[in-house]
PDB file of C-alpha atoms and ligand atoms in Angstrom:
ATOM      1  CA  UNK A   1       0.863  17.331   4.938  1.00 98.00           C
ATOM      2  CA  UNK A   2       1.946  15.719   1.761  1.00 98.00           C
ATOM      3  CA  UNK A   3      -0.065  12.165   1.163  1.00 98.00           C
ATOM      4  CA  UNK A   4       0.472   9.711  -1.096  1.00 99.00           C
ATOM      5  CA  UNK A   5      -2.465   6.957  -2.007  1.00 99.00           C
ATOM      6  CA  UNK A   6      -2.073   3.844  -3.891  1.00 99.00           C
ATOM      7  CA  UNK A   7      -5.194   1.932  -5.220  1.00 99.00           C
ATOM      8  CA  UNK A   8      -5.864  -0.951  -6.377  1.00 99.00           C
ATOM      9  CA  UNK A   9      -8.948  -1.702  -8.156  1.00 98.00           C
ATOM     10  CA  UNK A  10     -10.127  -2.939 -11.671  1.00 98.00           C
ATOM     11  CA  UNK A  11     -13.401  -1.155 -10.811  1.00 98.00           C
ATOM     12  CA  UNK A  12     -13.999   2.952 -10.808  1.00 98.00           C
ATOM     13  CA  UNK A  13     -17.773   2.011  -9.380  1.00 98.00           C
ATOM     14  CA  UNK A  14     -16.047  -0.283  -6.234  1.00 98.00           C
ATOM     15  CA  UNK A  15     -16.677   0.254  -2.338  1.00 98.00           C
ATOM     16  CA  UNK A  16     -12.663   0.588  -3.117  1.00 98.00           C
ATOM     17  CA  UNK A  17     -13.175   3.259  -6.442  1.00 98.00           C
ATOM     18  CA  UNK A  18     -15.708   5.454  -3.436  1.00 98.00           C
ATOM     19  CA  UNK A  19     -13.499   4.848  -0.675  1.00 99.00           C
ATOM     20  CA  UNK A  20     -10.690   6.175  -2.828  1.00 99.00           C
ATOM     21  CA  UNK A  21     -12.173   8.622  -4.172  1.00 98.00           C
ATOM     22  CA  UNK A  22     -13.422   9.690  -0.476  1.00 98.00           C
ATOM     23  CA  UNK A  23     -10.091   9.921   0.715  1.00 98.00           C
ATOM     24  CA  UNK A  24      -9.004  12.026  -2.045  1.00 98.00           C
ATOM     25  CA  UNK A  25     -11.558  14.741  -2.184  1.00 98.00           C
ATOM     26  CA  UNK A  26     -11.714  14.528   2.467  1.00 98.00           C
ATOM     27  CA  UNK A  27      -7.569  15.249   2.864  1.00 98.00           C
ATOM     28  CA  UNK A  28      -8.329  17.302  -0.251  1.00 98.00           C
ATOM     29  CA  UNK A  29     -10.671  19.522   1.366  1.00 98.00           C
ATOM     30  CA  UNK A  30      -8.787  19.490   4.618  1.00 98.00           C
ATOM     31  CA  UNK A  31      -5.738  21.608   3.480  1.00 98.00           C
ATOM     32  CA  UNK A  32      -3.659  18.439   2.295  1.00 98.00           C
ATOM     33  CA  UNK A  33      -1.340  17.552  -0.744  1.00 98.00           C
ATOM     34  CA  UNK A  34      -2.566  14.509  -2.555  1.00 98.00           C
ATOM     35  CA  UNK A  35      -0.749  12.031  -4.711  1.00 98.00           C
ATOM     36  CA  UNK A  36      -1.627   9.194  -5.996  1.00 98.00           C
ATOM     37  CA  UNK A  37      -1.095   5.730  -7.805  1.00 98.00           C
ATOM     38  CA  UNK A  38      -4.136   4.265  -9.554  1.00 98.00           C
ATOM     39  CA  UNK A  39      -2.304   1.199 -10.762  1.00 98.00           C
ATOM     40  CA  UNK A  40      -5.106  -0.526 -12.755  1.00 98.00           C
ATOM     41  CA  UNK A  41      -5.841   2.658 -14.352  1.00 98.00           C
ATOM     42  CA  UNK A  42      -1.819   3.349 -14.792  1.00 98.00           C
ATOM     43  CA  UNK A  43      -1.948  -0.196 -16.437  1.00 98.00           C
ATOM     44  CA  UNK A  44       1.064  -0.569 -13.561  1.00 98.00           C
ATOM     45  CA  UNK A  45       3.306  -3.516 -14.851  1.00 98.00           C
ATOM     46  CA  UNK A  46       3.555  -5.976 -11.991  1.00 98.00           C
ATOM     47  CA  UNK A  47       6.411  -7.858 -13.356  1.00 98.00           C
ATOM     48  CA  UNK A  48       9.685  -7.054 -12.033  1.00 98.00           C
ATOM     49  CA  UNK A  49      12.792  -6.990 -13.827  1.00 98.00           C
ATOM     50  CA  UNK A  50      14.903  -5.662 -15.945  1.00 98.00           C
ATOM     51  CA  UNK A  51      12.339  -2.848 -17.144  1.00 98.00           C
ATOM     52  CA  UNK A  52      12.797  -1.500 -13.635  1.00 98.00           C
ATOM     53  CA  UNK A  53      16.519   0.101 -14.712  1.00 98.00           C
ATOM     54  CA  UNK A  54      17.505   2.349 -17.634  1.00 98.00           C
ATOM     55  CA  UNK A  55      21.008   1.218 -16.023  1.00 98.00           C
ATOM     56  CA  UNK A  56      22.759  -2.307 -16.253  1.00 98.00           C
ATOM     57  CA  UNK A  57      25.287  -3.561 -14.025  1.00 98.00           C
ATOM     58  CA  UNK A  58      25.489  -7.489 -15.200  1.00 98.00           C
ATOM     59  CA  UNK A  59      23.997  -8.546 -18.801  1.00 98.00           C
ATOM     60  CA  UNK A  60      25.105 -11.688 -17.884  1.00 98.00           C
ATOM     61  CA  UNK A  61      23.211 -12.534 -14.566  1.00 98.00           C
ATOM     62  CA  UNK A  62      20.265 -10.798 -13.535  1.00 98.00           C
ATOM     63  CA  UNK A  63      20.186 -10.793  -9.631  1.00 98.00           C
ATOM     64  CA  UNK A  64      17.820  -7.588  -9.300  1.00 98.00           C
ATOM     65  CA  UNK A  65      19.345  -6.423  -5.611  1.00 98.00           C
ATOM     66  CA  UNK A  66      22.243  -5.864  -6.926  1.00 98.00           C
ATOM     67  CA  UNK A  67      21.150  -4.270  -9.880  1.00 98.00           C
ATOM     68  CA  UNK A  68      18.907  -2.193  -7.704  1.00 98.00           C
ATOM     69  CA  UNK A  69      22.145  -1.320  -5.497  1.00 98.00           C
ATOM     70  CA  UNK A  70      23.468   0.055  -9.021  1.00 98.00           C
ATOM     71  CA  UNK A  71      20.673   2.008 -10.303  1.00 98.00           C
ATOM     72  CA  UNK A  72      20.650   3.840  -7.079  1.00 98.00           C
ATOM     73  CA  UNK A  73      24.304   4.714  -6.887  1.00 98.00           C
ATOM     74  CA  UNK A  74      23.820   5.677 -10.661  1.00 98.00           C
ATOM     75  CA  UNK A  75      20.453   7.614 -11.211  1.00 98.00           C
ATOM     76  CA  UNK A  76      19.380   4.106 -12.981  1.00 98.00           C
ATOM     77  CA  UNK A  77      15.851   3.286 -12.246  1.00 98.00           C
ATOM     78  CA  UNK A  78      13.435   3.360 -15.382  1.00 98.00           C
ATOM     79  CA  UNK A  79      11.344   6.312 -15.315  1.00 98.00           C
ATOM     80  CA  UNK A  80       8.142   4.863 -14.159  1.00 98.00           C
ATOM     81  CA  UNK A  81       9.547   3.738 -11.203  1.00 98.00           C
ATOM     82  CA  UNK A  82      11.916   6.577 -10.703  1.00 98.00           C
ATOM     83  CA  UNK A  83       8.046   8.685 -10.417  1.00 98.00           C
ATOM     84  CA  UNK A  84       6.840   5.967  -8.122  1.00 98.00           C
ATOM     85  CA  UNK A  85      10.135   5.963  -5.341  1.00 98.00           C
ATOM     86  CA  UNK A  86       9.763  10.248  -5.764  1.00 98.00           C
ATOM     87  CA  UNK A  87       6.392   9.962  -4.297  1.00 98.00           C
ATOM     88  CA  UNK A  88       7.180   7.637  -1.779  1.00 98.00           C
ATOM     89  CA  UNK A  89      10.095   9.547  -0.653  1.00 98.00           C
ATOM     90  CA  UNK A  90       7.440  12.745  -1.295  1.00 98.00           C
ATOM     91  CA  UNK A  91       4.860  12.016   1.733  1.00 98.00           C
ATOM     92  CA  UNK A  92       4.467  12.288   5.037  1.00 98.00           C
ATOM     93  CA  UNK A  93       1.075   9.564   5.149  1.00 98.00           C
ATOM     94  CA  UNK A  94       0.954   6.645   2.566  1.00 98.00           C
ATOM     95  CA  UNK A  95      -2.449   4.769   2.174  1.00 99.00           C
ATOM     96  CA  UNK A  96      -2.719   1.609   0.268  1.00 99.00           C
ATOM     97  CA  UNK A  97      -6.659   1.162  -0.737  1.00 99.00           C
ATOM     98  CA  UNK A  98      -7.233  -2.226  -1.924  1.00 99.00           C
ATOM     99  CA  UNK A  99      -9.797  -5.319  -1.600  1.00 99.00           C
ATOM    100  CA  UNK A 100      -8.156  -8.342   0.595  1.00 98.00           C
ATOM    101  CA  UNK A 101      -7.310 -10.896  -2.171  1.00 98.00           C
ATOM    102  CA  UNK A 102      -6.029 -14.384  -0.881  1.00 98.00           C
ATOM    103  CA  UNK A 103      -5.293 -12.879   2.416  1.00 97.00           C
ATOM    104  CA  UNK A 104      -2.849 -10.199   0.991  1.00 98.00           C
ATOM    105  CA  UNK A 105      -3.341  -7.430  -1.592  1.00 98.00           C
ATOM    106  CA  UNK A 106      -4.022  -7.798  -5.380  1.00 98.00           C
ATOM    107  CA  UNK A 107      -1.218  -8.949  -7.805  1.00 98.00           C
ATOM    108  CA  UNK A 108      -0.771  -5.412  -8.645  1.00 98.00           C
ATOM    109  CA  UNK A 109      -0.402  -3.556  -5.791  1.00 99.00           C
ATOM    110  CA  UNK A 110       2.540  -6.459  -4.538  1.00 98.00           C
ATOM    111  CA  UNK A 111       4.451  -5.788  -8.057  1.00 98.00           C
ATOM    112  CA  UNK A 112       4.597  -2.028  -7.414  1.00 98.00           C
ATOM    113  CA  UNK A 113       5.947  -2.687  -4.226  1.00 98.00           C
ATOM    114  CA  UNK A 114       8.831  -5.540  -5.489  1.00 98.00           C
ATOM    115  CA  UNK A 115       9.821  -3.366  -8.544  1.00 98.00           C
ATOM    116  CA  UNK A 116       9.339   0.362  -6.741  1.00 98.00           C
ATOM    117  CA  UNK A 117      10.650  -0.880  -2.774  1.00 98.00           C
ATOM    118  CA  UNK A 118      14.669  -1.073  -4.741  1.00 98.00           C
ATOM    119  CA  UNK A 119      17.298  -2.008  -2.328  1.00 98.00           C
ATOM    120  CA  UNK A 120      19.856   1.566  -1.549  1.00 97.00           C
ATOM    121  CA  UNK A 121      16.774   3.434  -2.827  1.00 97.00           C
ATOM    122  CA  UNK A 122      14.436   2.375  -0.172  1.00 98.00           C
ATOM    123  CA  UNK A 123      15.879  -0.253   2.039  1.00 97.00           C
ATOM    124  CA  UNK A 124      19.420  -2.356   2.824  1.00 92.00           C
ATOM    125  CA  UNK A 125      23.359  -1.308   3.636  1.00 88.00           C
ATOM    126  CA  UNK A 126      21.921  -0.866   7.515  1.00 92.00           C
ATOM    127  CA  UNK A 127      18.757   1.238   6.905  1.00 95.00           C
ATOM    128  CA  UNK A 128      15.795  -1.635   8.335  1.00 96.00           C
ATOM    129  CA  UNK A 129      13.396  -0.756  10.754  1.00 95.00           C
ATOM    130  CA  UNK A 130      14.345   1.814  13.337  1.00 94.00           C
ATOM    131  CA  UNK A 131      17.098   3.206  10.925  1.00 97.00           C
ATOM    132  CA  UNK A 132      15.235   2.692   7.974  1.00 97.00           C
ATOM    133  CA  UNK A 133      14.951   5.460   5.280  1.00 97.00           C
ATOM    134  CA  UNK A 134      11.685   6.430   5.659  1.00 98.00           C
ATOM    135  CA  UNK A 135      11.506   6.879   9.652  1.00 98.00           C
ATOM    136  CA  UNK A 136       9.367   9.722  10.335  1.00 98.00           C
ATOM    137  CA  UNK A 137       6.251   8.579   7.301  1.00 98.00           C
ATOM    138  CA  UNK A 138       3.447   7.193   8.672  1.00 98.00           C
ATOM    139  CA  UNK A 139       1.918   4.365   6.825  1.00 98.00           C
ATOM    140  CA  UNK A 140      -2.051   2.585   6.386  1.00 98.00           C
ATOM    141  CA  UNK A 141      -3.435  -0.197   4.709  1.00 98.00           C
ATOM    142  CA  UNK A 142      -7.511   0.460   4.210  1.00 98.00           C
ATOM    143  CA  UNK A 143      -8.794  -2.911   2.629  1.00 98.00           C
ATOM    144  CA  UNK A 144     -12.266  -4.347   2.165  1.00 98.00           C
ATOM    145  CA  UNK A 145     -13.057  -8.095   2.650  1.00 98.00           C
ATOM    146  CA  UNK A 146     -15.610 -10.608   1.250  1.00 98.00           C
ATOM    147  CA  UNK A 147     -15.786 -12.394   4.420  1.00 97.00           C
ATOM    148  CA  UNK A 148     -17.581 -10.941   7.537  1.00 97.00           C
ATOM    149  CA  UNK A 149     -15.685  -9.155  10.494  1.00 96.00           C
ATOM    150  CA  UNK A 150     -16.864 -12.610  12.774  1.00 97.00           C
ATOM    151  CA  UNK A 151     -14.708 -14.561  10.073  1.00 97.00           C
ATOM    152  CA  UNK A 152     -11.783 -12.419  10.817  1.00 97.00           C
ATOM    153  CA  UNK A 153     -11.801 -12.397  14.555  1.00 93.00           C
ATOM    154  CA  UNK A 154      -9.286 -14.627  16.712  1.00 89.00           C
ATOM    155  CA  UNK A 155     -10.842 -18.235  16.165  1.00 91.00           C
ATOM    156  CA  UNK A 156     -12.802 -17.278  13.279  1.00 95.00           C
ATOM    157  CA  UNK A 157     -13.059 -19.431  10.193  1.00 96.00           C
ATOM    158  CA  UNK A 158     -10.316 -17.305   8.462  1.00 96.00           C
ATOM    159  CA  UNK A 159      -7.902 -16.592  11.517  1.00 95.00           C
ATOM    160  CA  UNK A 160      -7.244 -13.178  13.418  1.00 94.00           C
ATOM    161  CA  UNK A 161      -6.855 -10.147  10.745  1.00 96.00           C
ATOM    162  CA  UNK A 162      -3.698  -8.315  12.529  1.00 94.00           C
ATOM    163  CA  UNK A 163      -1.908 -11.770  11.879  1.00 93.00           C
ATOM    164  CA  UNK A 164      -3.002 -11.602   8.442  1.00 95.00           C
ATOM    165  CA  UNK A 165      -1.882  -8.192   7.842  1.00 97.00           C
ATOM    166  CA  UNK A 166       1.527  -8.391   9.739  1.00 96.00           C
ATOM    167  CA  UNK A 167       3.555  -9.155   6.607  1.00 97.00           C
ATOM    168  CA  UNK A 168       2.393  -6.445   5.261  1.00 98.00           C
ATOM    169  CA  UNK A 169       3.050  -4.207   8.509  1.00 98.00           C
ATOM    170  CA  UNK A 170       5.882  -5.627   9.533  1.00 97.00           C
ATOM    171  CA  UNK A 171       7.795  -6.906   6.372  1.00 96.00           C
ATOM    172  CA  UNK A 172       6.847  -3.836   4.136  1.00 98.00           C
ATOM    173  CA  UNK A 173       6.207  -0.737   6.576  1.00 98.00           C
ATOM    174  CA  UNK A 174       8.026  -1.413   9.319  1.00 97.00           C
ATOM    175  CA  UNK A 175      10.971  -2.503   7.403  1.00 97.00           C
ATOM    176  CA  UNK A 176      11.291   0.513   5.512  1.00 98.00           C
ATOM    177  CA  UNK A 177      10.798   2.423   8.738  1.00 97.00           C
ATOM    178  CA  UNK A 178       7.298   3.716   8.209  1.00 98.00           C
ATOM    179  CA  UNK A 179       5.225   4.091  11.541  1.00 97.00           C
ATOM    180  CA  UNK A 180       1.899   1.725  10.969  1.00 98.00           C
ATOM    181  CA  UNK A 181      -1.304   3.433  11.631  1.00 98.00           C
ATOM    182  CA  UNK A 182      -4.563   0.744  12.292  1.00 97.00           C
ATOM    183  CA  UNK A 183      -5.407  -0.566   9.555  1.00 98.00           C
ATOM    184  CA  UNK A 184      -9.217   0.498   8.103  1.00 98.00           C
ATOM    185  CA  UNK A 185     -11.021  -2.180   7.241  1.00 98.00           C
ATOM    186  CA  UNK A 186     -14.475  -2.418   6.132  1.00 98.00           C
ATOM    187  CA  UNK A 187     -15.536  -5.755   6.163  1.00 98.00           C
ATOM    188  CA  UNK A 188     -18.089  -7.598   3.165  1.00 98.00           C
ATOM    189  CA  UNK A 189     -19.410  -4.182   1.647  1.00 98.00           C
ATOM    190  CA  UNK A 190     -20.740  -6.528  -1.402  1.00 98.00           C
ATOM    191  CA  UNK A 191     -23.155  -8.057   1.923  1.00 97.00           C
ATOM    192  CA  UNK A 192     -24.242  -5.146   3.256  1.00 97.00           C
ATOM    193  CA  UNK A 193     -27.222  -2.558   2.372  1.00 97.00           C
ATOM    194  CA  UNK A 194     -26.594   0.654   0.845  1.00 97.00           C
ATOM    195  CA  UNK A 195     -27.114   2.479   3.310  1.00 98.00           C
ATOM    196  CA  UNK A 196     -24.424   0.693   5.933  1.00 98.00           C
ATOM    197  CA  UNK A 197     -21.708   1.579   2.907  1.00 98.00           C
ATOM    198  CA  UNK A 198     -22.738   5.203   3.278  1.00 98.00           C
ATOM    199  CA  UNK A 199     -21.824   5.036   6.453  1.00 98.00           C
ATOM    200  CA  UNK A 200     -18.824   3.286   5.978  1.00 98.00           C
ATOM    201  CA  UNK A 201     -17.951   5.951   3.436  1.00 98.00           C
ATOM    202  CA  UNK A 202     -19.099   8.563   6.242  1.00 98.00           C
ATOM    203  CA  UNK A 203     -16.771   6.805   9.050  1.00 98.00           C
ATOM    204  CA  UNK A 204     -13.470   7.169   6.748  1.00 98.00           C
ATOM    205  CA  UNK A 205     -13.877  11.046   6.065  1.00 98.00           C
ATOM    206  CA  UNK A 206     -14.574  10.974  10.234  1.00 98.00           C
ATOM    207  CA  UNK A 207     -11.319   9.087  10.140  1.00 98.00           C
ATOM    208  CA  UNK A 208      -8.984  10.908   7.629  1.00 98.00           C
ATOM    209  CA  UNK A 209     -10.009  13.980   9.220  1.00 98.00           C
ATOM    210  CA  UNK A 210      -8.305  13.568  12.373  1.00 98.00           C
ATOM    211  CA  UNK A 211      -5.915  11.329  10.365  1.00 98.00           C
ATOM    212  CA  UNK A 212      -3.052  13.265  12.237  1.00 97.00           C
ATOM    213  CA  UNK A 213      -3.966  12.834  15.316  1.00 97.00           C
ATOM    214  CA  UNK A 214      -3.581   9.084  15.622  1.00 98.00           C
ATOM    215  CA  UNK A 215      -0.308   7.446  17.540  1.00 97.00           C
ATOM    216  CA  UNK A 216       0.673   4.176  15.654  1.00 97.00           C
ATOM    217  CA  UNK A 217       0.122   1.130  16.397  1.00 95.00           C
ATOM    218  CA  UNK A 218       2.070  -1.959  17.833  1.00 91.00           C
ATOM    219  CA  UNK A 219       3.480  -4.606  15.838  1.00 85.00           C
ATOM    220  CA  UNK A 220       3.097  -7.429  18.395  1.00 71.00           C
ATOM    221  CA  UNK A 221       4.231 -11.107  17.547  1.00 61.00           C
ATOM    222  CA  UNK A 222       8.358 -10.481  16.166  1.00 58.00           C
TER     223      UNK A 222
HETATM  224  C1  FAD B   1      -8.966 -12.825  -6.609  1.00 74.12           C
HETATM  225  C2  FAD B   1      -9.817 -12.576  -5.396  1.00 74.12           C
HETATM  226  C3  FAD B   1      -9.388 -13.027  -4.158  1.00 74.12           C
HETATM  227  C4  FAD B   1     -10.142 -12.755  -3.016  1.00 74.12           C
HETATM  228  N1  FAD B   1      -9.659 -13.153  -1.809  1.00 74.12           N
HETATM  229  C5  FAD B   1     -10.359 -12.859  -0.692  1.00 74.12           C
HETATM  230  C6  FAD B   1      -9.842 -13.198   0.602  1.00 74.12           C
HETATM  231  O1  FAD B   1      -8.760 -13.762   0.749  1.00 74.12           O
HETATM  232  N2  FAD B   1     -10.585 -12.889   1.691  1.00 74.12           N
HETATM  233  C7  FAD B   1     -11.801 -12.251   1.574  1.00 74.12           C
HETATM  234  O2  FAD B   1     -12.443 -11.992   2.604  1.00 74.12           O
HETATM  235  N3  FAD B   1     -12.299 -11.887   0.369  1.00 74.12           N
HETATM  236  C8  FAD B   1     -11.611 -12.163  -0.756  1.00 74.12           C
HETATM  237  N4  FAD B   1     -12.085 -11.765  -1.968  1.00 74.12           N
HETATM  238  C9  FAD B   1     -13.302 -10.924  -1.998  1.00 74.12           C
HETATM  239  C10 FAD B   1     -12.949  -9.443  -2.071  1.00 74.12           C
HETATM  240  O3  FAD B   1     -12.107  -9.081  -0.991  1.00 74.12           O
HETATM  241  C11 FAD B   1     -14.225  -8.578  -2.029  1.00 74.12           C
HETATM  242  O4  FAD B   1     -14.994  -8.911  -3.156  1.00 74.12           O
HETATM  243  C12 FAD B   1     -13.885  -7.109  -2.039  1.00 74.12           C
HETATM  244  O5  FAD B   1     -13.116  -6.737  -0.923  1.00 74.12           O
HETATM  245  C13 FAD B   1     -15.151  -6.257  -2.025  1.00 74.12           C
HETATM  246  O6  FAD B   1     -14.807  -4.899  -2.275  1.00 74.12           O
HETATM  247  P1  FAD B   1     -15.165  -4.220  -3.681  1.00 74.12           P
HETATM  248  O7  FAD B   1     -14.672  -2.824  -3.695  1.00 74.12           O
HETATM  249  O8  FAD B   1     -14.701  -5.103  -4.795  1.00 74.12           O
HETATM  250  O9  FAD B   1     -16.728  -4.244  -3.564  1.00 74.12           O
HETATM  251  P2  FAD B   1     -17.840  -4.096  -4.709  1.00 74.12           P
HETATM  252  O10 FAD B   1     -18.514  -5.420  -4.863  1.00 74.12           O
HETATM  253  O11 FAD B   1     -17.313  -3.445  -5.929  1.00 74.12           O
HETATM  254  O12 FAD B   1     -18.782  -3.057  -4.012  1.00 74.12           O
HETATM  255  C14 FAD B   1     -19.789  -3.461  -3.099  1.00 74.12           C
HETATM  256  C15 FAD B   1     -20.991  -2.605  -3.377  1.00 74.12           C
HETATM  257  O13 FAD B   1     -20.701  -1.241  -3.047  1.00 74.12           O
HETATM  258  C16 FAD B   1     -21.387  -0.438  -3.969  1.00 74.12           C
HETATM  259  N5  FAD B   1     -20.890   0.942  -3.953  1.00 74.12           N
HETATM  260  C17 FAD B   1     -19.939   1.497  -4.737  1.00 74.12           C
HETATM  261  N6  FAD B   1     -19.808   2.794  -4.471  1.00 74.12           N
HETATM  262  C18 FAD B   1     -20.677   3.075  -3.466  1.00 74.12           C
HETATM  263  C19 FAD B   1     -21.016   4.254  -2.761  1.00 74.12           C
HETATM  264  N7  FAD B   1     -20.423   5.431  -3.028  1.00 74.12           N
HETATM  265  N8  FAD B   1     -21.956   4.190  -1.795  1.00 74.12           N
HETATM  266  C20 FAD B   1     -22.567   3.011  -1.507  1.00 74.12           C
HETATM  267  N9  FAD B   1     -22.308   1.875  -2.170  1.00 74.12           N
HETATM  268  C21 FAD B   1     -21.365   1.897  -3.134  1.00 74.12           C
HETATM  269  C22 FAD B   1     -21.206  -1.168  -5.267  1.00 74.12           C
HETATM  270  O14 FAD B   1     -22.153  -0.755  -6.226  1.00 74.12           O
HETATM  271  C23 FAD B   1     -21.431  -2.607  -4.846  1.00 74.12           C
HETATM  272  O15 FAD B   1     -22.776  -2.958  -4.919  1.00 74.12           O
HETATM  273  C24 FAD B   1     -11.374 -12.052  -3.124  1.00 74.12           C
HETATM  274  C25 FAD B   1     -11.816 -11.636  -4.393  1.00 74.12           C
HETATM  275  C26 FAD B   1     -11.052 -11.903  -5.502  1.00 74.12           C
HETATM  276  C27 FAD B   1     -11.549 -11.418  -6.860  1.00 74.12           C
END
């Protein structure tokens, strides 16, 4: 199967650098094709606008769905971005590998999605959800946390974590029309010993190996 990951890290030596870095070398070694997107080491540009098209529809008036809408229809999506929507459109599996920041993912990883997720390219003109374009891709978020699974629990100190990850499920994945798998979370590696992020590390190749396998989950709460 063809899988695509995108990490998001400053830090090689991260629980997120081994745990992407695990998942690479695991599907790897398990017959798969890997992609992926290392945006801090791609030095990804976050911003989104204009340097998203090599096309222009209105010099005047920058409304980017629109401009989106005419890039698409026109081959006119700047060539970074043009890579990044071929190897979306490329997998069967995505995986987004990134540490929970401010209950959502780094700066980063949310500007690849607003400048790569293009309306007609991805999304829009009737294709949401059940009809949306990539129906049949299975999708993952795998995230570590600084707070401790208790914290994330229902009436924990930071709230339940599927609500905290269901804009990210449900606006992004679902939306698109990707099937969700659970998310993977491994919860305050910086807190634990080195040995418990071994096994962490030993629990995701048990994971990704039968990666296949799993039915997705249920977006409850829409
Ligand atoms: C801007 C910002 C916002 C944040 N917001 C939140 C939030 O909303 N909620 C929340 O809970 N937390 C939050 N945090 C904390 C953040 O989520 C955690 O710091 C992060 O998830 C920890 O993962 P890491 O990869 O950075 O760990 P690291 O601290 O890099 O790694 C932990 C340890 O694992 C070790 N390690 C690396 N590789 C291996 C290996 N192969 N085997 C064993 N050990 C290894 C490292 O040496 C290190 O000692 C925030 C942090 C920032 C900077």
């Amino acid at each position: 199967m063809n899988i695509l990951i995108v990490y998001a890290h400053p830090e090689p030596k991260s629980m997120n650098g081994a745990m992407f870095n695990t998942a690479i070398s695991t599907l790897t070694a398990a017959g798969h094709q890997v992609k992926t997107s290392d945006l801090y080491h791609m030095e990804f540009n976050a911003t989104s606008y204009r340097t998203n098209f090599s096309s222009t529809l209105n010099h005047e008036f920058y409304k980017q769905q629109l401009e989106e809408l005419h890039a698409t229809s026109v081959n006119g999506f700047a060539p970074t971005i043009a890579a990044e929507q071929e190897k979306v459109a490329w997998c069967d599996l995505m995986i987004w590998q990134f540490p929970l920041w401010w209950f959502s993912v780094p700066a980063i990883m949310k500007g690849w999605v607003d400048r790569v997720f293009a309306m007609g390219r991805t999304y829009g003109q009737g294709y949401t959800y059940e009809t949306g374009i990539f129906c049949g891709k299975k999708a993952m978020l795998s995230l570590t946390t600084g707070g401790g699974k208790e914290d994330y629990s229902t009436g924990g100190l930071n709230g339940d974590m599927d609500n905290m990850l269901k804009p990210l499920h449900r606006g992004i994945f679902q939306f698109t029309g990707f099937s969700v798998l659970s998310p993977h979370v491994v919860y305050s590696p910086a807190r634990r010993t080195p040995e418990d992020r071994s096994k962490e590390l030993s629990n995701w190749t048990s994971r990704l190996n039968t990666i296949f396998e799993e039915t997705p989950i249920d977006i409850t709460g829409y």
